[in-house]
Coordinates of C-alpha atoms and ligand atoms in Angstrom, one line a residue:
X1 CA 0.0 0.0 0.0
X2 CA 1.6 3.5 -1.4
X3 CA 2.2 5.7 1.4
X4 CA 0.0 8.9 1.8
X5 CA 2.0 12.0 1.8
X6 CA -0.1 15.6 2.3
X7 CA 1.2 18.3 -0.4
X8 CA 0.0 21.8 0.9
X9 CA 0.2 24.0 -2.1
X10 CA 1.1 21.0 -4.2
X11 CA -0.1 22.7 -7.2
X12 CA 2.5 25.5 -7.2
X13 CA 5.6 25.2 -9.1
X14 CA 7.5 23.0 -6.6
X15 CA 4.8 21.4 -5.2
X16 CA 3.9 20.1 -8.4
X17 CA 7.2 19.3 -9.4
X18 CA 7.5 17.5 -6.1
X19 CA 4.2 16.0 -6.7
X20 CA 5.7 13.9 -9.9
X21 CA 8.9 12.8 -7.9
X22 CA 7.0 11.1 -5.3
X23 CA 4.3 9.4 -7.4
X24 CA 7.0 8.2 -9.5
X25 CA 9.1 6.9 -6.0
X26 CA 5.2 5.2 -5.1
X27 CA 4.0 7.4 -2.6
X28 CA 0.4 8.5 -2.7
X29 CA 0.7 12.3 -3.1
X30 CA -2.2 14.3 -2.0
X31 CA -2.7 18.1 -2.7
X32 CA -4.3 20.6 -0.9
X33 CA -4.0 24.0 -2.6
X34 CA -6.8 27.2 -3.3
X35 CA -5.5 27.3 -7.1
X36 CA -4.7 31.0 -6.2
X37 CA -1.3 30.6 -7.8
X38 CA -1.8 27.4 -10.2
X39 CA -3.5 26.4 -13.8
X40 CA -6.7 25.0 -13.8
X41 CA -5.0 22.6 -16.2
X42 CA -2.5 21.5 -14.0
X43 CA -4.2 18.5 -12.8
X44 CA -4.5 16.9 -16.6
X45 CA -0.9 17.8 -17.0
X46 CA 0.2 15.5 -14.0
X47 CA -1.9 12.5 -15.4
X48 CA -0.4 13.0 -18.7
X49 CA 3.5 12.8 -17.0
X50 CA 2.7 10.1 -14.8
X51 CA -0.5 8.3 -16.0
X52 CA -1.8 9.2 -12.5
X53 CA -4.6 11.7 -11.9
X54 CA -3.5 13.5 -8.8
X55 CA -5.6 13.3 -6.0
X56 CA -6.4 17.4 -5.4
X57 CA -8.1 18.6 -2.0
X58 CA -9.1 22.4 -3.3
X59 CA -8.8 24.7 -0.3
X60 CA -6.9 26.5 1.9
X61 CA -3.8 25.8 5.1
X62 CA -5.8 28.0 6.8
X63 CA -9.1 25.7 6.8
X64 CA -8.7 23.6 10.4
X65 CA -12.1 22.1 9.3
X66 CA -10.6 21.0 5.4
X67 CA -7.3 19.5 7.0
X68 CA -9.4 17.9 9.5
X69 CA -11.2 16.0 6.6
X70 CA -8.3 15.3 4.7
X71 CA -6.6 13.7 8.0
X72 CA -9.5 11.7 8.7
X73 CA -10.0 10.8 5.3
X74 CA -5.8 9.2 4.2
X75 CA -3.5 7.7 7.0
X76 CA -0.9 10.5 6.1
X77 CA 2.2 9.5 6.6
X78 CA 4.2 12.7 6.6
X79 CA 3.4 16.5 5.3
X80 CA 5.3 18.3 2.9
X81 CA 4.6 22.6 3.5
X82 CA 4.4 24.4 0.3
X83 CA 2.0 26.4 0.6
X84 CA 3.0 30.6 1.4
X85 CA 3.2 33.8 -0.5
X86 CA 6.4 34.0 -1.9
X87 CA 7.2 37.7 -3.1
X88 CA 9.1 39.8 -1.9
X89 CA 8.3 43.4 -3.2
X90 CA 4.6 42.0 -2.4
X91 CA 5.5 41.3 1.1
X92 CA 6.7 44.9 1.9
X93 CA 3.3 46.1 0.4
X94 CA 1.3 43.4 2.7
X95 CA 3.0 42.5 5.5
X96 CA -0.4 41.6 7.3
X97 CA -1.4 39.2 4.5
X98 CA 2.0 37.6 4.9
X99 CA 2.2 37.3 8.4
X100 CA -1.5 35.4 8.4
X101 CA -1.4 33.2 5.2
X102 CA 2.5 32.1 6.1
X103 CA 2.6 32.4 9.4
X104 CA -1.3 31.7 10.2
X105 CA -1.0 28.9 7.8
X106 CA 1.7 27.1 9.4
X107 CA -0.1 27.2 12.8
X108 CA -3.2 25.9 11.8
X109 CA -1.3 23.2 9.9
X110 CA 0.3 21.8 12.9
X111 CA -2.4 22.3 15.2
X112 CA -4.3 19.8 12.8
X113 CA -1.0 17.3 12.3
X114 CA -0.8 17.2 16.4
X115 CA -4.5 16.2 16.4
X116 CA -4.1 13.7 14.1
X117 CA -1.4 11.5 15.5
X118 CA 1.1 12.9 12.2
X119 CA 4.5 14.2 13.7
X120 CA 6.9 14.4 10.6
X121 CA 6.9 17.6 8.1
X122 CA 8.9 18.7 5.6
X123 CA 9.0 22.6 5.4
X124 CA 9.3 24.8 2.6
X125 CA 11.9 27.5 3.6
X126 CA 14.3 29.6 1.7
X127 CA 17.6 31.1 1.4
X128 CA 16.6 34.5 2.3
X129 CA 16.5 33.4 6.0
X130 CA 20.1 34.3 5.9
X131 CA 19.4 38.0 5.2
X132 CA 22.5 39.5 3.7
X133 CA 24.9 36.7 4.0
X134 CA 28.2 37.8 5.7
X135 CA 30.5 34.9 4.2
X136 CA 30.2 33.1 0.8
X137 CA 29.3 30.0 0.4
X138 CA 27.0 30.2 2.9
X139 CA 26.7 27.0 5.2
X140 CA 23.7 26.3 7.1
X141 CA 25.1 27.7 10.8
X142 CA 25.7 30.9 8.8
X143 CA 23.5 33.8 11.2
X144 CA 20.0 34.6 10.2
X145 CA 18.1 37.7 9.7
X146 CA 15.6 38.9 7.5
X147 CA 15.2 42.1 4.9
X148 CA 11.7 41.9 4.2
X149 CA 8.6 40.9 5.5
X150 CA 8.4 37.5 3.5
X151 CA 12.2 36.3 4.9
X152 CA 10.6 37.3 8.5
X153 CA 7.7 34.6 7.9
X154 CA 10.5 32.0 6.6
X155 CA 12.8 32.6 9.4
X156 CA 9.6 32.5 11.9
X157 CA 8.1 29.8 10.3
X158 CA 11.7 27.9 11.2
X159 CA 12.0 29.0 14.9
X160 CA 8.4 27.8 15.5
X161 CA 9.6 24.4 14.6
X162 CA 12.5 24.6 16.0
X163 CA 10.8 25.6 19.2
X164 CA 7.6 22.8 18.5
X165 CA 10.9 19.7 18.4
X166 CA 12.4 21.0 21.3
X167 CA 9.0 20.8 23.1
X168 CA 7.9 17.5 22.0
X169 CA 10.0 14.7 20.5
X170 CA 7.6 13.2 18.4
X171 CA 7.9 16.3 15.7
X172 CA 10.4 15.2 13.0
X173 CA 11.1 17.7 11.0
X174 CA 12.9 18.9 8.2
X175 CA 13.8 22.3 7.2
X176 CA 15.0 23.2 3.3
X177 CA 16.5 26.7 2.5
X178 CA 15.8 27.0 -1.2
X179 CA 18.2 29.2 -3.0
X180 CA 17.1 30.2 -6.6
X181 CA 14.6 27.2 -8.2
X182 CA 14.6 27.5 -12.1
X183 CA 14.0 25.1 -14.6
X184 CA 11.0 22.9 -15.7
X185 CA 10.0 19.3 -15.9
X186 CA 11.7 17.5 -18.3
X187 CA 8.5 16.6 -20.4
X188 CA 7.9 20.4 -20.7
X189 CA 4.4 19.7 -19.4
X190 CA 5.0 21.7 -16.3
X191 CA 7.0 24.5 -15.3
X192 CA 7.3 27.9 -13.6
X193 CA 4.2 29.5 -14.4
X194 CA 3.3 32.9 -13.1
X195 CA -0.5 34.0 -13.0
X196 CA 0.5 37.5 -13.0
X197 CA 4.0 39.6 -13.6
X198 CA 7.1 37.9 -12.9
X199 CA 9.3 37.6 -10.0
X200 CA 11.4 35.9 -10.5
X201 CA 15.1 36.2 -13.4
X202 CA 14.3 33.1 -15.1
X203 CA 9.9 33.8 -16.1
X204 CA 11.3 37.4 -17.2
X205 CA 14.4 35.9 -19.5
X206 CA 11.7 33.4 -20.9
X207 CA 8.8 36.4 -21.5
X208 CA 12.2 37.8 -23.6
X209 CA 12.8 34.6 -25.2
X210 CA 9.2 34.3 -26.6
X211 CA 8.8 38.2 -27.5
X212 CA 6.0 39.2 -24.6
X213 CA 9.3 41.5 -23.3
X214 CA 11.3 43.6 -25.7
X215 CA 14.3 43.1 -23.2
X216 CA 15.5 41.7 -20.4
X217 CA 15.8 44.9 -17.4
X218 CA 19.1 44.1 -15.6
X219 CA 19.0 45.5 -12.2
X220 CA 22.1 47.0 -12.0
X221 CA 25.8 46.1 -13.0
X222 CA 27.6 47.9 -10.4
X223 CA 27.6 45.2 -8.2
X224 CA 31.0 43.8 -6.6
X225 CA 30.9 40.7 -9.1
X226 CA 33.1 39.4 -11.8
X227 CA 30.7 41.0 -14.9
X228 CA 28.8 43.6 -12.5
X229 CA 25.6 41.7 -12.1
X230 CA 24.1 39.9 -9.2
X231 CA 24.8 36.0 -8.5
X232 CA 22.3 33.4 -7.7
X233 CA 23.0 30.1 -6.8
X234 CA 20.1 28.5 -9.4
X235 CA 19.1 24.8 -8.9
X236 CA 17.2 23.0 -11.0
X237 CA 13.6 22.7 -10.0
X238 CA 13.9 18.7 -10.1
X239 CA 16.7 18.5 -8.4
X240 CA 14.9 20.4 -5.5
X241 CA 11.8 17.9 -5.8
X242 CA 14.7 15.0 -5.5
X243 CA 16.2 17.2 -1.9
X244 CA 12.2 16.4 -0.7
X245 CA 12.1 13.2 -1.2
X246 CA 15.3 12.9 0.4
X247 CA 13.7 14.6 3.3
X248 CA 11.0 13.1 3.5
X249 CA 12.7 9.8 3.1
X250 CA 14.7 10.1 6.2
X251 CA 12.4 11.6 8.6
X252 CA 10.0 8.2 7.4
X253 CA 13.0 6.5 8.2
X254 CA 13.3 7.5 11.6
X255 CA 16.0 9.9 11.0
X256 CA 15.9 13.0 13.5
X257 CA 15.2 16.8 12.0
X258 CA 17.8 18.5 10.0
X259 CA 17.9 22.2 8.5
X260 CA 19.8 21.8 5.2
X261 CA 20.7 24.1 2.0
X262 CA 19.2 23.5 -0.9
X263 CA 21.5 25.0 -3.7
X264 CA 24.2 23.8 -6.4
X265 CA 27.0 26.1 -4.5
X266 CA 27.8 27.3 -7.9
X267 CA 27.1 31.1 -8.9
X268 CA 25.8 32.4 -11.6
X269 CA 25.3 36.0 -13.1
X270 CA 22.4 37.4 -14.6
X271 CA 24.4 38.2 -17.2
X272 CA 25.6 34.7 -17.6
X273 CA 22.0 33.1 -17.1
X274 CA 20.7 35.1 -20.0
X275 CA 23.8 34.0 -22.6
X276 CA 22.6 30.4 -21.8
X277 CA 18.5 30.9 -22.2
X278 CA 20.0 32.7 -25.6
X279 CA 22.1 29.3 -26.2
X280 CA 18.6 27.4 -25.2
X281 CA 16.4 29.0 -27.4
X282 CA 19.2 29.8 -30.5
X283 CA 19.1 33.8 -30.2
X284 CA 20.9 36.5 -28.6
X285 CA 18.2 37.8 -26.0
X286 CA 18.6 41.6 -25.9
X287 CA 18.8 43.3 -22.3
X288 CA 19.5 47.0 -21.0
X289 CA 20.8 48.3 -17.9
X290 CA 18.3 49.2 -15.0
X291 CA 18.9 50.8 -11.5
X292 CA 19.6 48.4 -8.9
X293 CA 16.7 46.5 -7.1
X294 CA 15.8 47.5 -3.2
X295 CA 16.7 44.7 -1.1
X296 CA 19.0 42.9 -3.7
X297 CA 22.0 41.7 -3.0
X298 CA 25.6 40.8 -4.5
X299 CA 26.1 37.5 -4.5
X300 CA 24.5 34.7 -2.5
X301 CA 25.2 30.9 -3.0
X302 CA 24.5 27.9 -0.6
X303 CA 27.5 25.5 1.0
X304 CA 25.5 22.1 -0.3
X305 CA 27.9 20.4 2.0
X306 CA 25.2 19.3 4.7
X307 CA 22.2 18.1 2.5
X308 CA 25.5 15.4 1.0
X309 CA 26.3 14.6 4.6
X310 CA 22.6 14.3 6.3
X311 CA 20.8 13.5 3.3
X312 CA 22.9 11.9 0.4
X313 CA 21.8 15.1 -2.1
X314 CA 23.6 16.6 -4.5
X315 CA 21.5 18.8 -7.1
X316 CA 22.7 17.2 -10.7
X317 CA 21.5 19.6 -13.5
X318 CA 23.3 22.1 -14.4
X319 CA 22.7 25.8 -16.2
X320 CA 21.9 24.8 -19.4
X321 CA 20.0 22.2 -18.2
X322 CA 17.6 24.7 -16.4
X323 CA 17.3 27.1 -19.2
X324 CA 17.0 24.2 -22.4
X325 CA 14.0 22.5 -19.9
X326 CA 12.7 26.2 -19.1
X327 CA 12.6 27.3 -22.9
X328 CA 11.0 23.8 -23.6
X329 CA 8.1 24.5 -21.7
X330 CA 7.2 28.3 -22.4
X331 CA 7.7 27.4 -26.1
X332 CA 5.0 24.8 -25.4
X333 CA 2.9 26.8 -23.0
X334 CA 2.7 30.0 -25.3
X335 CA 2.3 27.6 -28.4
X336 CA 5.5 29.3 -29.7
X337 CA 7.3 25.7 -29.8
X338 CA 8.6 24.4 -33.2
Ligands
WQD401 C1 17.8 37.0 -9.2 C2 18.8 38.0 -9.8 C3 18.1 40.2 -9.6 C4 14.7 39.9 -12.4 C5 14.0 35.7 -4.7 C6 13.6 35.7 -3.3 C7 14.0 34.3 -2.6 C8 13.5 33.2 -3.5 C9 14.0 33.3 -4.9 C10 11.3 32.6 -2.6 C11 19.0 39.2 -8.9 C12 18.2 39.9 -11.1 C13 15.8 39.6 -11.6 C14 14.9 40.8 -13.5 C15 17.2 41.1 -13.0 N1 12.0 33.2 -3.5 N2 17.0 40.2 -11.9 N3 16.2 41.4 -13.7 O1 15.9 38.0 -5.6 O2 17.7 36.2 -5.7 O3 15.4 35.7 -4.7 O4 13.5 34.6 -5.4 O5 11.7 31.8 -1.8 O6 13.5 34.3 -1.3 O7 14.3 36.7 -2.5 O8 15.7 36.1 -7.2 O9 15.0 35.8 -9.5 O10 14.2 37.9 -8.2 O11 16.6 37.7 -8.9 O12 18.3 41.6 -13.2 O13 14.0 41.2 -14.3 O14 18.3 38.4 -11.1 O15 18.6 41.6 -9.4 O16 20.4 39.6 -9.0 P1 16.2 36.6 -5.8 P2 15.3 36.9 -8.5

């Protein structure tokens, strides 16, 4: 009998990359998610990858009475937390709205685990816990902060686990500090798909790529890097469903909590990230100079060390990898393909 593992906001971009990884490791993946942020298509999609139709609560974390149902109705084995706003210039606009649906939603999540008898979660966090990093690479004991209202529910989110495991040994949890997921399935059936504008470098290079942008706005080339423009440490959106079920796999083994990096712990400029989406889709995508972002940094790229040690993961894909699967998918999305 397939395990049942509880995807909240499984039908976002790395929940539903996620989603495929564990279906096709024979778990029974179910999703909870409000569709806020994810095609109504989505679900066909998944059957068409995996020849399963996902098995889709529709609703919100922050519905005790909904996660009551969905508890009573699978014996779920473990819960994987997707499901958070995720912008950052949207956070500083609506802190409130943050606080409550990342924040809020967490809470109510684990109030309805604890009454269910389920102890072991997998937790969505992010690389922007560490604030402006004071040392490159950065390794997991590097010290935290927050420069924005989203990192404050991130780094919150953490310290109420942290602070739930010391309480009560029965909590297993893991922690993962995404650095920059890019990239798309390898089908090109699913991918990162923005409802609205962009956040995010890689959506904007691929609105360039298929002509919805004129250029690509590069914020700022003053920085202290090699070509003047910032560095990300990009990871390949299915190597970051492979580092959950990793996770997930040892906290079901009866492995203790960890907090790992989820990154490459190679950089890459912007600059260097559009050349190889221009290599990926056989033009030179055209750019100009813009002022520099608030809140953006130099450089930031994770120490992977830890996730090898604890977990056995190293991210495999590389740059071209991530841009070849990304321009796969918009080209097939926008109909622009062949
Ligand atoms: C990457 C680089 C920009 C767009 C954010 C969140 C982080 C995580 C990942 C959620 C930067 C430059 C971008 C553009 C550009 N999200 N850029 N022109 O800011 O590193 O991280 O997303 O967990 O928490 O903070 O990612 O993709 O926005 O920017 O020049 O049109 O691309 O300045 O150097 P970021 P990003």
């Amino acid at each position: 009998m397939a395990q049942s593992v509880l995807l909240t906001g499984g039908a976002g971009y790395i929940g539903s990359h996620t989603w495929v990884a564990l279906r096709e490791a024979g778990f029974h993946p179910v999703i909870l998610d409000d569709f806020s942020n994810a095609a109504e298509d989505l679900p066909e999609r998944l059957r068409a990858i995996t020849g399963t139709a996902p098995e889709i609560w529709r609703g919100s974390v922050l519905d005790a009475d909904q996660l009551g149902r969905i508890f009573a109705a699978h014996d779920i084995a473990a819960v994987i937390h997707f499901a958070a706003r995720k912008a950052v210039g949207e956070s500083v606009r609506m802190p409130l709205e943050y606080v409550q649906t990342n924040l809020g939603g967490l809470t109510t999540l684990l109030e309805a685990m604890r009454a269910a008898g389920v102890f072991r979660l997998v937790f969505s966090s992010s690389a922007t816990v560490y604030g402006v990093p004071d040392r490159l690479p950065i390794p997991e004991d590097a010290p935290t902060g927050f420069t924005n209202p989203y990192g404050f529910t991130k780094l919150a989110g953490e310290q109420v686990l942290q602070q739930l495991a010391a309480s009560d040994p029965r909590w297993a949890i893991g922690i993962l500090r995404y650095f920059n997921p890019a990239g798309a399935h390898a089908s090109g059936r699913i991918g990162e798909d923005p409802r609205d504008v962009p956040n995010n470098l890689m959506p904007f290079i691929a609105r360039v790529a298929v002509g919805d942008l004129p250029a690509l706005q590069v914020f700022g080339d003053d920085y202290d890097t090699p070509d003047g423009t910032g560095v990300r440490d990009y990871i390949h959106v299915e190597d970051l469903a492979e580092g959950h079920l990793r996770s997930l796999s040892a906290l079901l083994d009866g492995g203790g909590g960890h907090v790992v990096n989820l990154g490459t712990g190679q950089g890459y400029s912007v600059l260097e990230m559009l050349a190889a989406y221009g290599r990926a889709c056989g033009r030179v995508l055209p750019h100009v100079i813009a002022p520099r972002r608030a809140g953006d940094i130099a450089a930031c790229y994770a120490d992977p060390t830890r996730a090898a040690d604890v977990l056995g993961f190293r991210a495999r894909r590389g740059l071209e990898e991530m841009c070849v699967s990304s321009w796969r998918w918009i080209s097939w999305r926008t109909g622009r393909e062949g």
